[in-house]
Structures are given as C-alpha cells and as structure tokens.
Amino acid sequence: MTAGADDPRLQRASAYLAGVLSRASRLAVVTGAGVSAASGVPTFRGAGGLWRTYRAEELATPQAFDRDPRLVWEWYDWRRQHLAACRPNAAHEVLARWQGRWPELALVTQNVDDLHERAGARDVLHLHGSIWDVRCARGCARGRAAVRDDRVPMVPLPPPCPGCGGLLRPGVVWFGEALDATTIDRAAAAVAASDVVLVVGTSAVVHPAAALIPDAGAGRQFVVEVNPDETPLSARVNVQVRLPAEVALPAIEAALAR
Ligand code: BJW
Ligand code: ZN
C-alpha cells in the first residue's frame, strides 16, 4: 500500500490490518531507526542518515574505540545530548498502548534510544543495547554492571571505569560484536510464538536482527512492514504499508477502535 495520510486507501488498508490484528493473540513488533525519525532522531542509512555524514567503521566498531576513544565518546555524547531533548512520537505511543491490549506483545528494537520506554512501553528487547548504558571496555565486572548515566554531557570524556581504571564505553553493540545472547534468544522466541509480526522503520540490512523477521508464508506468522520506502524485506512480507510509522500506526489504532 502506498498512500498519503488522507488517502481513502489508507482507511481501507487500516481497516484490513485492524481485522488482521484483532484476530491475533500474540504480536511481535520489530522496530528500527525509522520509528524514531519523527522524534528528530536521525536514522543511519538514507537521506539525512548518520552514515551519510559519519563513517561507521570510524565510530561504531571496537577498532574505532581502541584507536580514538575520545572521538567515539564525543560522537555518542553528542547523540545523547540530542536524544535527551527528543520526545516519543505517535508511533511509540501507539505501540506502548498496544501492550495494554495485547499483554504479551513483544517489542523488539534495534534502537539504542529509550523512546519506546518513555512512551510507556515495558520489557523492550534492545538488540543493540542502550545509548544510556555504559560498560567497561576491558569487560571488568564492576564496569560491566550497566551504569545508566543520563548526565549530559558526560564528564570527563572518555569516562574512567570505576572498577579497573581503564575506560568505560557506550553500552551499545558495534559492528563485529556479538549481540547479547539472552536478548536475541528472547526476541527469536517471541517472534516464533507470534501470529503477526509488525516490522516498523528498519532497512532490514543489519544482521542478525534482520534474520529474526520470518518470510511471509515460511511460518505461521503474518508479516507486515511499515516503512515509507522499499527495503530488501519488502518482497518477503504479506503486506507493505508505505507510510511513515507515525501516520500508519495511529490510523490502524483508530480502525481497531471502530
Ligand atoms: C521510516 C521513517 C518513518 C524513515 N517511519 N520508517 C550477514 C551478511 C552480511 C554481514 C553480516 C551478516 N551477519 C553479520 C554481519 C555483519 C554486520 C552486518 O549486519 N552488516 C550489514 C550492514 C551488512 N553485523 C554485525 O556486525 C552484528 N554483529 C555480529 O554479526 O556479530 C557476530 C559475532 C558473533 C560472535 C562473536 C562476535 C561477533 C552487530 C550489528 C550491530 C549494529 N550496530 C548499529 C549501531 C548501534 C550503536 C549506535 O546506534 O551507534 O545498530 S549499526 C545501525 O544499524 C544501528 C541500527 O540499530 C542498525 C539497523 O539500522 P536500522 O534501524 O534499520 O536503521 P536504517 O537507518 O538502516 O533504516 C531506517 C529505515 O527507516 C529506512 O528503511 C527508512 O526508509 C525508514 N524510515 N523514516 C517508518 N517516519
Ligand atoms: Zn573496568
């Protein structure tokens, strides 16, 4: 479906999807940077994306941190400061309310922001960690106990580890690093147990997150993609909703109420 927000086709598609959702007992939602775009958080790829301005390998790899921890920390601290001023948008709010309607709704996100939580969502599975957590770069136990630190800006940069005197690093997953095994297992189990998988605002190119999303027809899940642009996933879903999340999700919620 490709439609403007006021397009009657949106009304019809929303009514159709509301029917699909209302028959579902378990929902799994997988979100990416696009769900936070309307909150002013830059995405990674595409127009205005972070990787258009910054080179991923210079900032989001363990090698980059080893080479220049201060540069990497400055970039994350800049993003933390920006994020502190952002607010959840209508898409985050709808998903948080849907956890009330479907208590077992699993919310799996690749995002390191906390906008799902700030909209009221709970038990969010953060596949790529959190920008608000820090851990010891050497992996020592005291540093590893995730320190949620929302002081912005952080002082000093790079911050020292209280355990070993080495450096703390952002509690996010960089390229080449393993995702937390428990988190990915819980996400995979939630997807496997769901009737409907809603994929919202991701380019679906980063693994293993992208591999969590089942192909339409391969399992019992009905797969819906909400994204204004086509992605490698688009050909493999049951329904494409080619609209911004902050438009599509409220429209579907309104149709559910009718
Ligand atoms: C809207 C919208 C609106 C706009 N509404 N939508 C298989 C093949 C090839 C490579 C690999 C492979 N398996 C693994 C790899 C390597 C690599 C990888 O996947 N590379 C690919 C890029 C090719 N993966 C890894 O390295 C992962 N680790 C790993 O595999 O470890 C193996 C290992 C095992 C054991 C020991 C050791 C290692 C780790 C990946 C970590 C990704 N990290 C980042 C940075 C996090 C920290 C930070 O934020 O700084 O995560 S990269 C970045 O991409 C970030 C995101 O979470 C992730 C996904 O991006 P996302 O969310 O999809 O954003 P965009 O920008 O790409 O897309 C936004 C979408 O929104 C677009 O489609 C828009 O159209 C849409 N949109 N406005 C709805 N209003
Ligand atoms: Zn340490």
PDB file of C-alpha atoms in Angstrom, residues 7 18 23 28 33 54 56 64 74 114-115 117-118 162 168 172 191 201-202 216 224-225 234 247:
ATOM      1  CA  ASP A   7      -5.899   8.858   1.190  1.00  0.00           C
ATOM      2  CA  ALA A  18      -7.127  -3.812  12.112  1.00  0.00           C
ATOM      3  CA  ARG A  23      -7.724 -11.768  15.309  1.00  0.00           C
ATOM      4  CA  ALA A  28       5.731  -9.221  17.868  1.00  0.00           C
ATOM      5  CA  ALA A  33      15.559   3.865  13.471  1.00  0.00           C
ATOM      6  CA  TYR A  54      29.978   9.729   9.501  1.00  0.00           C
ATOM      7  CA  ALA A  56      30.512   3.637  10.512  1.00  0.00           C
ATOM      8  CA  ALA A  64      37.461   2.699  16.238  1.00  0.00           C
ATOM      9  CA  GLU A  74      32.288  12.671  21.716  1.00  0.00           C
ATOM     10  CA  ASP A 114      14.764   4.940  25.034  1.00  0.00           C
ATOM     11  CA  LEU A 115      11.781   6.459  23.276  1.00  0.00           C
ATOM     12  CA  GLU A 117      10.150   3.256  27.249  1.00  0.00           C
ATOM     13  CA  ARG A 118       9.475   6.977  27.519  1.00  0.00           C
ATOM     14  CA  PRO A 162      35.411   2.695  38.464  1.00  0.00           C
ATOM     15  CA  LEU A 168      34.096   2.911  30.089  1.00  0.00           C
ATOM     16  CA  VAL A 172      25.788  -0.455  22.536  1.00  0.00           C
ATOM     17  CA  VAL A 191       8.682 -13.893  17.041  1.00  0.00           C
ATOM     18  CA  GLY A 201      11.083   1.562  10.308  1.00  0.00           C
ATOM     19  CA  THR A 202      14.072  -0.622   9.587  1.00  0.00           C
ATOM     20  CA  ALA A 216       5.795 -14.439   4.678  1.00  0.00           C
ATOM     21  CA  VAL A 224       3.559  -6.517   7.925  1.00  0.00           C
ATOM     22  CA  GLU A 225       6.171  -3.916   7.005  1.00  0.00           C
ATOM     23  CA  SER A 234       9.512  -5.711   1.202  1.00  0.00           C
ATOM     24  CA  VAL A 247       0.948   8.077  10.328  1.00  0.00           C
TER      25      VAL A 247
END
